[in-house]
Amino acid sequence: QGLKERVEEVLAAGAAFSLRDLAIDGEDVMRLTGLGPGPEVGRILGTLLDMVLEDPGLNERGKLENLIHDLPRSAPTGGATP
């Protein structure tokens, strides 16, 4: 399936194309994970957006909240390791 067909399919499903389109936001992520503001919250939202782009049916608050609990967390060191 080509990119054009996939984009048309996702548009027809009313899917999220940006973080603002997700059924949850950074405040929800912080509440559910206990994280404070920072890049980890953005990483989680980005991962959720990728998942919703793959399966638009996931863009419901309850489904996304459940997915957050299953996502791996980055190491709290703040440094990236290769």
Coordinates of N, CA and C in Angstrom, one line a residue:
Q1 N 0.9 -1.2 0.0 CA 0.0 0.0 0.0 C 0.9 1.2 0.0
G2 N 0.6 2.2 -0.9 CA 1.4 3.4 -1.0 C 1.1 4.4 0.1
L3 N 2.0 5.3 0.2 CA 1.9 6.4 1.2 C 0.6 7.2 1.0
K4 N 0.3 7.5 -0.2 CA -0.9 8.3 -0.5 C -2.2 7.6 -0.1
E5 N -2.3 6.3 -0.3 CA -3.4 5.5 0.1 C -3.5 5.4 1.6
R6 N -2.4 5.3 2.2 CA -2.4 5.2 3.7 C -2.8 6.5 4.3
V7 N -2.3 7.6 3.8 CA -2.7 8.9 4.3 C -4.2 9.1 4.1
E8 N -4.8 8.7 3.0 CA -6.2 8.9 2.7 C -7.0 8.0 3.7
E9 N -6.5 6.8 3.9 CA -7.2 5.9 4.9 C -7.2 6.5 6.3
V10 N -6.1 7.0 6.7 CA -6.0 7.6 8.1 C -6.8 8.8 8.2
L11 N -6.8 9.7 7.1 CA -7.7 10.8 7.1 C -9.2 10.4 7.2
A12 N -9.6 9.4 6.5 CA -10.9 9.0 6.5 C -11.3 8.5 7.9
A13 N -10.4 7.9 8.6 CA -10.6 7.4 10.0 C -10.6 8.5 11.0
G14 N -10.3 9.7 10.7 CA -10.2 10.8 11.6 C -9.1 10.6 12.7
A15 N -8.0 10.1 12.2 CA -6.9 9.8 13.1 C -6.1 11.0 13.5
A16 N -5.2 10.8 14.5 CA -4.4 11.9 15.0 C -3.2 12.1 14.0
F17 N -2.9 13.3 13.8 CA -1.7 13.6 13.0 C -0.7 14.4 13.7
S18 N -1.0 14.9 14.9 CA -0.1 15.6 15.8 C -0.4 15.3 17.2
L19 N 0.4 15.7 18.1 CA 0.2 15.4 19.5 C -1.1 16.0 20.0
R20 N -1.5 17.1 19.4 CA -2.7 17.8 19.9 C -3.9 17.0 19.5
D21 N -3.8 16.1 18.5 CA -4.9 15.3 18.1 C -5.1 14.0 19.0
L22 N -4.2 13.7 19.9 CA -4.3 12.6 20.7 C -5.4 12.8 21.8
A23 N -6.0 11.7 22.2 CA -7.1 11.8 23.2 C -6.6 12.1 24.6
I24 N -5.3 12.1 24.8 CA -4.7 12.5 26.1 C -3.6 13.5 25.8
D25 N -3.1 14.1 26.9 CA -2.1 15.1 26.7 C -1.0 14.9 27.7
G26 N 0.0 15.8 27.8 CA 1.1 15.7 28.7 C 0.7 15.7 30.1
E27 N -0.4 16.5 30.5 CA -0.8 16.5 31.9 C -1.3 15.1 32.3
D28 N -2.0 14.4 31.3 CA -2.5 13.0 31.6 C -1.3 12.1 31.8
V29 N -0.3 12.2 30.9 CA 0.9 11.4 31.0 C 1.6 11.6 32.4
M30 N 1.8 12.8 32.8 CA 2.4 13.1 34.1 C 1.6 12.5 35.2
R31 N 0.3 12.7 35.2 CA -0.6 12.1 36.2 C -0.5 10.6 36.3
L32 N -0.5 10.0 35.2 CA -0.5 8.5 35.2 C 0.9 7.9 35.5
T33 N 2.0 8.6 35.2 CA 3.3 8.1 35.4 C 4.0 8.6 36.6
G34 N 3.6 9.7 37.1 CA 4.3 10.4 38.2 C 5.5 11.2 37.7
L35 N 5.7 11.3 36.4 CA 6.7 12.1 35.9 C 6.4 13.6 36.0
G36 N 7.5 14.4 36.1 CA 7.3 15.9 36.0 C 7.5 16.3 34.5
P37 N 7.3 17.6 34.2 CA 7.5 18.0 32.9 C 8.9 17.7 32.4
G38 N 9.0 17.4 31.1 CA 10.3 17.1 30.6 C 10.3 16.3 29.3
P39 N 11.4 15.9 28.8 CA 11.5 15.2 27.5 C 10.9 13.8 27.6
E40 N 10.9 13.2 28.7 CA 10.3 11.8 28.8 C 8.8 11.9 28.5
V41 N 8.1 12.9 29.0 CA 6.7 13.0 28.7 C 6.5 13.2 27.2
G42 N 7.3 14.0 26.5 CA 7.2 14.1 25.1 C 7.5 12.8 24.4
R43 N 8.5 12.1 24.9 CA 8.8 10.8 24.2 C 7.6 9.8 24.3
I44 N 7.0 9.8 25.5 CA 5.8 8.9 25.6 C 4.7 9.4 24.7
L45 N 4.4 10.7 24.6 CA 3.4 11.2 23.7 C 3.7 10.8 22.2
G46 N 5.0 11.0 21.9 CA 5.4 10.7 20.5 C 5.2 9.2 20.2
T47 N 5.5 8.3 21.2 CA 5.3 6.9 21.0 C 3.9 6.6 20.8
L48 N 3.0 7.2 21.6 CA 1.6 7.0 21.5 C 1.1 7.5 20.2
L49 N 1.6 8.6 19.7 CA 1.2 9.1 18.4 C 1.6 8.1 17.3
D50 N 2.8 7.6 17.4 CA 3.2 6.6 16.4 C 2.2 5.4 16.4
M51 N 1.8 5.0 17.6 CA 0.9 3.8 17.7 C -0.5 4.2 17.1
V52 N -0.9 5.4 17.3 CA -2.2 5.8 16.8 C -2.2 5.9 15.3
L53 N -1.1 6.4 14.8 CA -0.9 6.5 13.3 C -1.0 5.1 12.7
E54 N -0.5 4.1 13.4 CA -0.5 2.7 12.9 C -1.9 2.1 13.1
D55 N -2.6 2.5 14.2 CA -4.0 2.0 14.5 C -4.8 3.1 15.0
P56 N -5.5 3.8 14.2 CA -6.3 5.0 14.6 C -7.3 4.6 15.7
G57 N -7.8 3.4 15.8 CA -8.7 3.0 16.8 C -8.2 3.0 18.2
L58 N -6.9 3.2 18.3 CA -6.3 3.3 19.7 C -6.5 4.7 20.3
N59 N -6.9 5.7 19.5 CA -7.0 7.1 20.0 C -8.2 7.3 20.8
E60 N -8.3 6.6 21.9 CA -9.4 6.8 22.9 C -8.7 6.9 24.2
R61 N -9.2 7.8 25.1 CA -8.5 8.0 26.4 C -8.2 6.8 27.1
G62 N -9.1 5.9 27.3 CA -8.9 4.7 28.1 C -7.8 3.8 27.5
K63 N -7.9 3.6 26.2 CA -6.9 2.8 25.5 C -5.5 3.4 25.7
L64 N -5.4 4.7 25.5 CA -4.1 5.3 25.6 C -3.5 5.2 27.0
E65 N -4.4 5.4 28.0 CA -4.0 5.3 29.4 C -3.4 4.0 29.7
N66 N -4.1 2.9 29.2 CA -3.6 1.6 29.4 C -2.3 1.3 28.7
L67 N -2.1 1.9 27.5 CA -0.8 1.7 26.8 C 0.3 2.4 27.5
I68 N 0.1 3.5 28.1 CA 1.1 4.2 28.9 C 1.8 3.3 29.9
H69 N 1.0 2.6 30.6 CA 1.5 1.7 31.6 C 2.4 0.6 31.1
D70 N 2.3 0.3 29.8 CA 3.0 -0.8 29.2 C 4.3 -0.3 28.5
L71 N 4.5 1.0 28.4 CA 5.6 1.6 27.7 C 6.9 1.5 28.6
P72 N 8.0 1.2 28.0 CA 9.3 1.2 28.7 C 9.6 2.7 29.1
R73 N 10.2 2.9 30.2 CA 10.7 4.2 30.6 C 12.2 4.3 30.3
S74 N 12.6 5.5 30.0 CA 14.0 5.8 29.8 C 14.7 5.8 31.2
A75 N 16.0 5.6 31.1 CA 16.8 5.6 32.3 C 16.8 7.0 32.9
P76 N 16.7 7.2 34.2 CA 16.6 8.5 34.8 C 17.9 9.3 34.8
T77 N 19.0 8.7 34.2 CA 20.3 9.4 34.3 C 20.3 10.7 33.5
G78 N 19.4 10.8 32.5 CA 19.4 12.0 31.7 C 20.4 12.0 30.5
G79 N 21.3 11.0 30.5 CA 22.2 10.9 29.4 C 21.8 9.7 28.5
A80 N 22.1 9.9 27.2 CA 21.8 8.8 26.3 C 22.9 7.9 26.2
T81 N 22.6 6.6 26.1 CA 23.7 5.6 25.9 C 23.6 5.0 24.6
P82 N 24.7 4.9 23.9 CA 24.6 4.3 22.5 C 24.2 2.8 22.5

